[in-house]
Amino acid sequence: MKKLIALALALAMLFALTACGGSSDDSSSESTTSDSAETGDIGTTTEDGTRVLRVGCMESGGGFNPTGDNQSTIGNNLVYDRIVQRLADGTYECLLCESYEWTDSTTLVFYLKDNVYFSDGDQLTGEDVIYSFYIQSLGVQSTYYACVDFDNCYVSDDGLTVTFKFFDEYGPFEAMLDTPQIVNKSAVENLSSDDESWWDSPIGSGPYEVVENVSGSHATYRLRDDYWDDTFEAQWDEIIVNYYTEATAMFIAFENGELDLVCSVGANDAARLESGSTSLGDKAAYEFVNTNNVYCLALSSTREEFQDEKVREAIAHCIDVDGLGQVAFGSLYNSSDSVLSSTCNYYVSTGTYEYDVEYAKQCMAESGYPDGFTVNVVGINSTEAEAMWEVIQAGLSEIGITMNLETYELGTALVMWMEEDTTDLMLMSVNGGNPMCEPYLCLSMTMDGTVFPSSVIRDDEYQEHFAAAVYTSDTEQRAEEWEWIQTWLYENYQAIPMVEPLSCYAYNTDVISYCEFNTGESPNLRFCYAAD
């Protein structure tokens, strides 16, 4: 079971990796925007008293099936509740439950609130909770739930106590609790994945319902007047999310007052925000949000040359990490000092490798391969990934290593990565950020059992510590193990950290007082607060 989970996690990370690109692209292209302006002026209260918020994002829109491939992340955050929710400071608070506890290392119990109702009037029960986690195990995030023994999960007679059972003690699961959106089992269990109701009339227990959903244009959400949580202080009666295909066009709409909040601001406009040179001046507040993610360069353990520590050390010192960040992300990155991001659980600063080509050349001279060699790389043809590979390629050439790069669409690349000796280097990352802040997401490709042989670290001691970090719920032990792993990787030059990508948000302070962003993925607009 442990090996199956490790294998599945690595596969999930690679599926996520492929969509890296687009959010920081300021190149010109035709934009798509909403023209549904009839609800009133931007950021103002309409004549009938409706408080409207308009948002711009770099998405094409989607439906509201939480397990679907094409879904509206922003919309799901409004329509559905989670059993617990992660706050901007990294802590968790109960939302649909009064409390939860581990009764032993493989048993997690939730005590649900008794006043939660879906938008169709049905009361939420433990059956809905188990079902919502179960369908995640069948969908695109199936790997994250392979640890749950669903056949032995059960609900109390009153429906309000839910007991989850696990095959193994599994530390990361608690951080995953705010991932599944809770659906009404009786309403959706017989729906096909492409049923129209997923698109325009989803049933959730969240504070908003869908009014209109137009692909490639916009989605409109209205505050429910029967939302169960009377402690929720609603800021907006209506939220309109406008979809854009080009970041510059979106930001122009923001500067023109057509949008109150914009997500995934492009690098050029982010730089203008930093310098205060936008037309909105000091009315334009902005925030760079860490995506809890790191790009690392993995060296194939099947290449004989990489068994030489001096070769690995040379590679660690020949890559211009800041140049790589600038080329791929503009100002939307931080340099990395660990294989985990600075916002990740159990992060430890292990240090950085100095960019020193002369020292790298010296390391190669001292290695068993002073004349260099040739490596073959299979990559994904995304803008950001190709930019990073170009910088890596240039650095390697300085120390006599010739890199042959071939890029492919995701499906082709995946098949090739699963074969032995098809790629000598791999970029490890989790696209869209790591909202769970769990280190296993960043490093699962190095674990024994992965389907990608080029990224596995074939060191028995490393694998023992990795398994110990994952298959325990003891937080002190996990901290010790993850510190050992980060230090070992740094000292052995086995996974070379490069940059932490950032996401930039901007909002108009005439309309919004502040927003809480807990990940660079998509904002939870429940935490977007109106100006007085």
Coordinates of C-alpha atoms in Angstrom, one line a residue:
M1 CA 0.0 0.0 0.0
K2 CA 2.8 2.5 0.9
K3 CA 4.5 1.9 -2.5
L4 CA 1.2 2.3 -4.3
I5 CA 0.5 5.6 -2.6
A6 CA 4.1 6.9 -3.4
L7 CA 3.6 5.9 -7.0
A8 CA 0.3 7.6 -7.3
L9 CA 1.5 10.8 -5.7
A10 CA 4.3 11.1 -8.1
L11 CA 2.0 10.6 -11.0
A12 CA -0.3 13.3 -9.7
M13 CA 2.5 15.8 -9.3
L14 CA 3.5 15.3 -13.0
F15 CA 0.0 15.8 -14.2
A16 CA 0.0 19.1 -12.2
L17 CA 3.4 20.1 -13.5
T18 CA 2.3 20.4 -17.1
A19 CA 0.2 23.5 -16.9
C20 CA 3.0 25.8 -15.8
G21 CA 2.7 28.8 -17.9
G22 CA 0.5 31.6 -19.1
S23 CA -0.1 33.5 -15.9
S24 CA 2.9 35.7 -16.2
D25 CA 2.8 36.0 -20.0
D26 CA 2.3 39.6 -21.1
S27 CA 2.4 38.9 -24.8
S28 CA -0.4 40.3 -26.9
S29 CA -3.3 38.2 -27.9
E30 CA -7.0 38.5 -28.3
S31 CA -8.7 38.8 -24.9
T32 CA -12.0 37.5 -23.7
T33 CA -14.0 39.6 -21.2
S34 CA -17.4 39.8 -19.9
D35 CA -19.7 42.4 -21.3
S36 CA -22.4 41.9 -18.7
A37 CA -22.2 45.4 -17.3
E38 CA -25.9 45.9 -16.7
T39 CA -25.7 45.2 -12.9
G40 CA -24.3 48.6 -12.2
D41 CA -21.0 50.6 -11.8
I42 CA -17.9 48.7 -10.7
G43 CA -17.4 48.4 -7.0
T44 CA -20.5 50.4 -6.2
T45 CA -23.9 49.7 -4.7
T46 CA -26.5 49.6 -7.4
E47 CA -29.8 51.5 -7.3
D48 CA -31.5 48.5 -5.7
G49 CA -28.8 48.2 -3.0
T50 CA -26.9 45.3 -4.5
R51 CA -23.2 45.3 -3.5
V52 CA -21.3 44.1 -6.6
L53 CA -17.7 42.9 -6.8
R54 CA -16.0 42.3 -10.2
V55 CA -13.0 40.1 -10.6
G56 CA -10.7 39.4 -13.5
C57 CA -8.8 36.1 -13.8
M58 CA -6.7 34.2 -16.3
E59 CA -9.0 31.3 -16.8
S60 CA -11.5 30.3 -19.5
G61 CA -14.1 29.3 -16.9
G62 CA -15.5 25.9 -16.2
G63 CA -18.1 23.9 -14.4
F64 CA -18.6 23.1 -10.7
N65 CA -17.9 19.4 -10.5
P66 CA -15.2 19.2 -7.8
T67 CA -13.7 16.1 -9.3
G68 CA -13.8 17.3 -12.9
D69 CA -10.9 18.2 -15.2
N70 CA -12.4 21.5 -16.1
Q71 CA -13.7 23.3 -13.1
S72 CA -14.0 26.9 -11.8
T73 CA -11.7 27.0 -8.8
I74 CA -12.8 30.5 -7.8
G75 CA -16.5 29.5 -8.2
N76 CA -16.1 26.3 -6.2
N77 CA -14.7 28.3 -3.3
L78 CA -18.0 30.2 -3.3
V79 CA -20.5 27.5 -4.0
Y80 CA -19.1 24.7 -1.7
D81 CA -18.0 24.5 1.9
R82 CA -15.1 22.4 3.2
I83 CA -15.1 20.4 6.4
V84 CA -12.2 22.6 7.6
Q85 CA -10.7 25.6 5.8
R86 CA -7.1 26.8 5.8
L87 CA -6.6 30.5 6.7
A88 CA -4.0 32.9 5.3
D89 CA -1.7 32.4 8.3
G90 CA -1.5 28.7 7.7
T91 CA -3.8 27.6 10.5
Y92 CA -7.0 25.6 10.1
E93 CA -10.5 26.3 11.4
C94 CA -13.5 24.0 11.5
L95 CA -16.2 25.0 9.1
L96 CA -18.7 22.1 8.7
C97 CA -17.6 20.3 11.9
E98 CA -17.6 21.4 15.5
S99 CA -14.3 19.5 16.0
Y100 CA -12.2 16.5 14.9
E101 CA -9.7 14.2 16.5
W102 CA -7.4 11.3 15.9
T103 CA -8.6 8.5 18.2
D104 CA -5.6 6.4 17.1
S105 CA -2.9 6.7 14.4
T106 CA -5.2 5.3 11.7
T107 CA -8.6 6.7 12.8
L108 CA -9.9 10.2 12.3
V109 CA -13.2 11.3 13.7
F110 CA -15.3 14.4 12.7
Y111 CA -18.1 15.8 14.8
L112 CA -20.3 17.7 12.4
K113 CA -22.4 20.8 13.0
D114 CA -26.1 20.0 13.1
N115 CA -27.3 23.2 11.3
V116 CA -25.6 22.9 7.9
Y117 CA -28.0 22.8 4.9
F118 CA -27.4 22.6 1.2
S119 CA -28.9 25.1 -1.2
D120 CA -31.7 22.6 -2.0
G121 CA -32.7 22.4 1.6
D122 CA -31.1 19.0 2.5
Q123 CA -29.2 18.8 5.8
L124 CA -25.6 17.8 5.6
T125 CA -24.7 14.4 7.1
G126 CA -21.6 12.3 7.5
E127 CA -22.7 10.3 4.4
D128 CA -22.1 13.5 2.3
V129 CA -18.7 13.9 3.8
I130 CA -17.5 10.4 3.2
Y131 CA -18.9 10.5 -0.3
S132 CA -17.2 13.8 -1.1
F133 CA -13.9 12.4 -0.1
Y134 CA -14.6 9.1 -1.9
I135 CA -15.3 10.8 -5.3
Q136 CA -12.0 12.6 -5.0
S137 CA -10.4 9.2 -4.9
L138 CA -12.0 8.4 -8.3
G139 CA -11.1 11.7 -9.9
V140 CA -8.1 13.7 -11.0
Q141 CA -6.9 14.0 -7.4
S142 CA -7.3 10.3 -6.7
T143 CA -3.8 9.8 -5.5
Y144 CA -4.2 12.0 -2.5
Y145 CA -6.8 9.7 -1.1
A146 CA -5.3 6.3 -1.7
C147 CA -4.5 6.1 2.0
V148 CA -8.2 6.0 3.0
D149 CA -9.9 2.7 3.7
F150 CA -13.3 3.7 2.5
D151 CA -14.9 0.3 3.0
N152 CA -14.4 0.7 6.7
C153 CA -15.4 4.4 7.1
Y154 CA -18.7 4.8 8.8
V155 CA -21.3 7.3 10.2
S156 CA -23.1 7.4 13.5
D157 CA -26.8 6.8 13.7
D158 CA -27.6 10.5 14.0
G159 CA -25.5 11.2 10.9
L160 CA -23.3 13.7 12.7
T161 CA -20.2 11.7 13.7
V162 CA -18.0 10.5 10.9
T163 CA -15.1 8.0 11.3
F164 CA -12.4 7.8 8.7
K165 CA -10.2 4.7 8.6
F166 CA -6.7 4.5 7.0
F167 CA -4.7 1.6 5.6
D168 CA -1.5 3.1 7.1
E169 CA -0.6 5.9 9.5
Y170 CA -0.4 8.8 7.1
G171 CA 0.9 12.2 8.2
P172 CA -0.1 14.4 5.2
F173 CA -3.8 13.7 5.3
E174 CA -4.7 16.3 8.0
A175 CA -3.3 19.1 5.8
M176 CA -5.5 17.8 2.9
L177 CA -8.7 18.2 4.9
D178 CA -9.5 21.6 3.3
T179 CA -9.2 20.2 -0.2
P180 CA -12.4 18.3 -0.9
Q181 CA -15.5 20.4 -1.4
I182 CA -18.5 18.8 0.3
V183 CA -21.4 17.8 -2.1
N184 CA -24.9 16.6 -1.4
K185 CA -24.6 12.8 -2.1
S186 CA -28.3 12.2 -2.8
A187 CA -28.3 15.1 -5.3
V188 CA -25.3 14.2 -7.3
E189 CA -24.5 10.5 -7.0
N190 CA -26.5 9.6 -10.1
L191 CA -25.2 12.5 -12.2
S192 CA -22.8 11.9 -15.1
S193 CA -19.7 14.0 -15.1
D194 CA -21.0 16.1 -17.9
D195 CA -24.5 16.7 -16.6
E196 CA -25.7 20.2 -17.3
S197 CA -26.4 20.9 -13.6
W198 CA -22.7 20.8 -12.9
W199 CA -22.4 23.7 -15.2
D200 CA -25.1 26.1 -14.2
S201 CA -26.9 24.9 -11.1
P202 CA -24.6 23.1 -8.6
I203 CA -25.9 22.3 -5.2
G204 CA -23.6 23.3 -2.4
S205 CA -23.6 24.4 1.2
G206 CA -21.6 27.5 0.5
P207 CA -22.7 31.1 0.8
Y208 CA -23.2 31.8 -3.0
E209 CA -25.2 30.2 -5.8
V210 CA -24.6 30.4 -9.5
V211 CA -26.7 32.8 -11.5
E212 CA -25.0 32.6 -14.8
N213 CA -22.0 30.7 -16.2
V214 CA -20.8 31.6 -19.7
S215 CA -17.7 29.8 -20.9
G216 CA -14.9 32.1 -21.9
S217 CA -16.7 35.1 -20.7
H218 CA -17.9 35.3 -17.1
A219 CA -19.7 33.7 -14.2
T220 CA -22.1 35.5 -11.9
Y221 CA -22.7 34.5 -8.3
R222 CA -25.5 35.7 -5.9
L223 CA -25.4 35.6 -2.1
R224 CA -27.8 33.0 -0.7
D225 CA -30.4 34.4 1.7
D226 CA -30.6 31.0 3.4
Y227 CA -26.9 30.4 4.0
W228 CA -26.7 28.3 7.2
D229 CA -23.7 30.1 8.8
D230 CA -25.1 33.1 10.5
T231 CA -21.6 34.1 11.6
F232 CA -20.5 34.7 8.0
E233 CA -20.2 38.5 7.3
A234 CA -21.0 38.7 3.6
Q235 CA -19.2 41.6 1.9
W236 CA -20.9 41.2 -1.5
D237 CA -24.4 40.5 -2.7
E238 CA -23.1 39.7 -6.2
I239 CA -19.8 38.6 -7.5
I240 CA -18.9 38.6 -11.2
V241 CA -15.8 36.8 -12.3
N242 CA -14.6 37.8 -15.8
Y243 CA -12.3 35.5 -17.8
Y244 CA -9.4 36.7 -19.8
T245 CA -6.9 35.0 -22.1
E246 CA -4.3 37.8 -22.0
A247 CA -2.9 39.4 -18.8
T248 CA -2.3 42.8 -20.2
A249 CA -5.9 43.2 -21.4
M250 CA -7.1 42.2 -17.9
F251 CA -4.9 44.8 -16.2
I252 CA -6.0 47.5 -18.6
A253 CA -9.6 46.8 -17.6
F254 CA -8.4 47.1 -13.9
E255 CA -6.8 50.4 -14.5
N256 CA -9.9 51.6 -16.3
G257 CA -12.0 50.8 -13.3
E258 CA -13.9 47.9 -15.0
L259 CA -12.5 45.4 -12.4
D260 CA -12.0 45.7 -8.7
L261 CA -9.7 42.7 -8.2
V262 CA -7.4 41.0 -10.7
C263 CA -5.6 37.6 -10.2
S264 CA -2.4 36.3 -11.9
V265 CA -1.2 39.8 -12.9
G266 CA 1.5 39.5 -15.5
A267 CA 5.2 40.2 -14.7
N268 CA 5.3 43.6 -16.5
D269 CA 2.3 45.0 -14.8
A270 CA 3.5 43.6 -11.5
A271 CA 6.6 45.6 -11.9
R272 CA 4.5 48.7 -12.6
L273 CA 2.5 48.0 -9.4
E274 CA 5.8 47.8 -7.5
S275 CA 7.0 51.1 -8.9
G276 CA 3.7 52.9 -8.3
S277 CA 3.4 53.8 -12.0
T278 CA -0.1 52.5 -12.7
S279 CA -2.8 55.0 -13.6
L280 CA -4.6 54.2 -10.3
G281 CA -1.6 55.3 -8.3
D282 CA -1.9 54.6 -4.6
K283 CA -5.4 53.2 -5.1
A284 CA -3.9 50.1 -6.6
A285 CA -2.9 47.7 -3.7
Y286 CA -1.1 44.6 -4.6
E287 CA 0.3 41.5 -3.1
F288 CA 2.9 38.9 -4.2
V289 CA 1.7 35.5 -3.0
N290 CA 4.0 32.6 -2.6
T291 CA 2.6 29.5 -4.3
N292 CA 4.1 27.2 -1.7
N293 CA 6.1 25.7 -4.5
V294 CA 9.7 25.2 -5.7
Y295 CA 11.2 24.3 -9.1
C296 CA 13.9 21.8 -8.5
L297 CA 16.2 20.1 -10.9
A298 CA 16.3 16.3 -10.5
L299 CA 19.4 14.4 -11.7
S300 CA 18.7 10.9 -13.0
S301 CA 20.1 8.3 -10.7
T302 CA 20.5 5.9 -13.7
R303 CA 23.1 8.1 -15.3
E304 CA 26.6 6.8 -14.4
E305 CA 28.1 10.3 -14.5
F306 CA 25.7 11.6 -11.9
Q307 CA 26.9 9.1 -9.4
D308 CA 30.1 11.2 -9.2
E309 CA 29.4 13.8 -6.4
K310 CA 31.8 16.3 -8.0
V311 CA 29.7 16.3 -11.2
R312 CA 26.5 17.0 -9.2
E313 CA 28.3 19.7 -7.3
A314 CA 29.4 21.3 -10.6
I315 CA 25.8 21.3 -11.9
A316 CA 24.6 22.9 -8.7
H317 CA 27.0 25.8 -9.1
C318 CA 26.8 26.4 -12.9
I319 CA 23.1 27.4 -13.1
D320 CA 22.3 31.1 -12.9
V321 CA 19.2 30.8 -10.7
D322 CA 18.4 34.5 -10.7
G323 CA 18.8 34.7 -14.4
L324 CA 16.5 31.7 -14.7
G325 CA 13.9 33.3 -12.5
Q326 CA 14.0 36.6 -14.5
V327 CA 13.8 34.9 -17.9
A328 CA 10.9 32.5 -16.8
F329 CA 9.0 34.6 -14.3
G330 CA 10.1 38.2 -14.5
S331 CA 9.7 39.6 -11.0
L332 CA 7.3 36.9 -10.0
Y333 CA 9.7 34.6 -8.1
N334 CA 12.0 34.3 -5.1
S335 CA 15.3 32.4 -5.1
S336 CA 15.1 29.1 -3.2
D337 CA 17.2 28.1 -0.3
S338 CA 15.7 24.6 0.2
V339 CA 13.9 22.0 -1.9
L340 CA 10.8 23.1 0.0
S341 CA 9.3 26.6 -0.3
S342 CA 9.7 29.0 2.5
T343 CA 6.0 28.7 3.2
C344 CA 5.8 24.9 3.2
N345 CA 5.2 22.8 6.3
Y346 CA 8.5 21.6 7.8
Y347 CA 10.6 24.0 5.7
V348 CA 14.2 24.4 6.8
S349 CA 16.7 26.8 5.2
T350 CA 19.6 24.7 4.0
G351 CA 21.4 27.4 2.1
T352 CA 21.9 28.3 -1.6
Y353 CA 24.5 27.2 -4.1
E354 CA 26.5 30.1 -5.3
Y355 CA 26.5 30.7 -9.0
D356 CA 30.2 30.3 -9.7
V357 CA 31.1 28.9 -13.1
E358 CA 34.9 28.8 -12.4
Y359 CA 34.3 26.7 -9.3
A360 CA 31.9 24.5 -11.2
K361 CA 34.7 24.0 -13.9
Q362 CA 37.1 23.1 -11.1
C363 CA 34.6 20.5 -9.8
M364 CA 34.4 19.0 -13.3
A365 CA 38.2 18.9 -13.5
E366 CA 38.3 17.0 -10.2
S367 CA 35.5 14.6 -11.3
G368 CA 35.9 11.4 -13.2
Y369 CA 34.5 13.3 -16.3
P370 CA 36.8 16.3 -16.8
D371 CA 35.9 16.5 -20.5
G372 CA 32.1 16.6 -19.9
F373 CA 29.5 14.4 -21.5
T374 CA 26.1 14.7 -23.2
V375 CA 22.7 14.5 -21.6
N376 CA 19.3 14.1 -23.2
V377 CA 16.2 15.9 -21.7
V378 CA 12.5 15.4 -22.4
G379 CA 10.5 18.5 -21.4
I380 CA 7.1 20.0 -21.7
N381 CA 6.5 22.7 -24.3
S382 CA 5.3 25.4 -22.0
T383 CA 6.7 28.9 -22.1
E384 CA 8.1 29.0 -18.6
A385 CA 9.5 25.4 -18.7
E386 CA 11.3 26.0 -22.0
A387 CA 12.7 29.3 -20.6
M388 CA 14.1 27.5 -17.6
W389 CA 15.6 24.7 -19.7
E390 CA 17.4 27.3 -21.9
V391 CA 19.1 28.8 -18.9
I392 CA 20.0 25.4 -17.5
Q393 CA 21.3 24.4 -20.9
A394 CA 23.5 27.5 -21.1
G395 CA 25.0 26.8 -17.6
L396 CA 25.7 23.2 -18.4
S397 CA 27.5 24.1 -21.6
E398 CA 29.9 26.3 -19.5
I399 CA 31.2 23.1 -17.8
G400 CA 31.4 20.9 -20.8
I401 CA 28.0 19.2 -20.6
T402 CA 26.0 19.2 -23.8
M403 CA 22.2 19.1 -23.2
N404 CA 19.9 17.9 -26.0
L405 CA 16.4 19.2 -25.3
E406 CA 13.2 17.9 -26.8
T407 CA 9.9 19.2 -25.7
Y408 CA 6.5 17.5 -26.2
E409 CA 2.9 17.8 -25.3
L410 CA 1.9 16.4 -21.9
G411 CA 0.6 13.0 -23.0
T412 CA 3.7 12.2 -25.0
A413 CA 6.1 13.4 -22.3
L414 CA 4.4 11.3 -19.7
V415 CA 4.8 8.1 -21.6
M416 CA 8.4 8.9 -22.2
W417 CA 9.1 9.7 -18.6
M418 CA 7.7 6.4 -17.5
E419 CA 10.4 4.6 -19.5
E420 CA 13.9 4.0 -18.4
D421 CA 16.7 6.3 -19.5
T422 CA 14.5 8.6 -21.6
T423 CA 15.5 11.8 -19.8
D424 CA 18.5 12.6 -17.7
L425 CA 17.2 15.7 -16.0
M426 CA 13.7 16.6 -14.8
L427 CA 12.0 19.7 -13.5
M428 CA 10.0 19.0 -10.3
S429 CA 7.2 21.3 -9.4
V430 CA 3.5 21.4 -8.5
N431 CA 1.5 23.6 -10.8
G432 CA -1.0 26.0 -9.3
G433 CA 0.8 26.0 -6.0
N434 CA 0.8 23.7 -3.1
P435 CA -2.1 24.9 -1.0
M436 CA -1.7 22.0 1.4
C437 CA 1.9 23.2 2.1
E438 CA 2.8 19.5 2.3
P439 CA 6.4 18.5 1.4
Y440 CA 5.5 15.2 -0.1
L441 CA 3.8 16.9 -3.0
C442 CA 7.1 18.6 -3.9
L443 CA 9.3 15.5 -3.5
S444 CA 7.2 12.5 -4.1
M445 CA 8.9 11.9 -7.5
T446 CA 12.1 11.1 -5.5
M447 CA 10.4 8.3 -3.5
D448 CA 10.8 4.7 -4.2
G449 CA 7.8 3.4 -6.2
T450 CA 7.4 6.3 -8.5
V451 CA 6.5 5.6 -12.1
F452 CA 9.2 8.0 -13.2
P453 CA 12.5 6.1 -12.9
S454 CA 14.7 9.1 -13.7
S455 CA 13.7 11.1 -10.6
V456 CA 14.0 8.3 -8.0
I457 CA 16.8 8.8 -5.5
R458 CA 18.3 5.3 -5.2
D459 CA 19.8 5.7 -1.7
D460 CA 18.5 3.3 1.0
E461 CA 19.0 5.8 3.8
Y462 CA 17.1 8.5 2.0
Q463 CA 14.2 6.2 1.2
E464 CA 14.0 5.1 4.9
H465 CA 13.8 8.7 6.0
F466 CA 11.3 9.6 3.3
A467 CA 8.9 6.8 4.3
A468 CA 9.3 7.7 8.0
A469 CA 8.3 11.3 7.1
V470 CA 5.2 10.3 5.2
Y471 CA 3.9 7.4 7.2
T472 CA 3.6 8.9 10.6
S473 CA 1.2 11.5 12.1
D474 CA 3.7 12.5 14.8
T475 CA 4.4 16.1 13.9
E476 CA 7.7 16.2 15.9
Q477 CA 8.9 13.1 14.0
R478 CA 7.8 14.5 10.7
A479 CA 9.7 17.7 11.4
E480 CA 12.9 15.8 12.2
E481 CA 12.6 13.6 9.1
W482 CA 11.8 16.5 6.7
E483 CA 14.8 18.5 8.1
W484 CA 17.0 15.5 7.5
I485 CA 15.7 15.1 4.0
Q486 CA 16.2 18.7 3.1
T487 CA 19.7 18.8 4.6
W488 CA 20.7 15.5 2.9
L489 CA 19.5 16.7 -0.5
Y490 CA 21.5 19.9 -0.2
E491 CA 24.7 18.3 1.0
N492 CA 24.5 15.6 -1.7
Y493 CA 23.4 17.9 -4.6
Q494 CA 20.6 15.4 -5.5
A495 CA 17.7 17.8 -6.1
I496 CA 18.9 21.4 -6.9
P497 CA 16.4 24.1 -5.8
M498 CA 16.0 27.0 -8.1
V499 CA 13.1 29.4 -7.7
E500 CA 9.8 29.8 -5.9
P501 CA 7.2 31.1 -8.4
L502 CA 4.9 33.9 -7.1
S503 CA 1.4 35.0 -8.0
C504 CA 0.5 38.7 -8.1
Y505 CA -2.9 40.1 -7.1
A506 CA -4.1 43.7 -7.3
Y507 CA -7.2 45.4 -6.1
N508 CA -8.7 48.9 -6.0
T509 CA -8.7 50.3 -2.4
D510 CA -11.7 52.5 -3.2
V511 CA -13.7 49.2 -3.3
I512 CA -11.7 46.7 -1.3
S513 CA -10.1 47.2 2.1
Y514 CA -8.0 44.1 2.0
C515 CA -7.9 40.5 0.8
E516 CA -6.5 37.4 2.3
F517 CA -4.7 35.1 -0.1
N518 CA -3.4 31.8 1.3
T519 CA -2.0 30.5 -2.0
G520 CA -1.1 31.6 -5.4
E521 CA -3.6 29.3 -7.0
S522 CA -7.0 31.0 -6.8
P523 CA -8.4 33.4 -4.2
N524 CA -11.2 32.5 -1.9
L525 CA -13.4 35.6 -2.4
R526 CA -15.0 35.0 1.0
F527 CA -12.0 36.7 2.4
C528 CA -12.2 39.8 0.2
Y529 CA -13.4 42.6 2.4
A530 CA -15.2 45.7 1.2
A531 CA -13.9 49.2 1.8
D532 CA -15.9 51.3 4.3

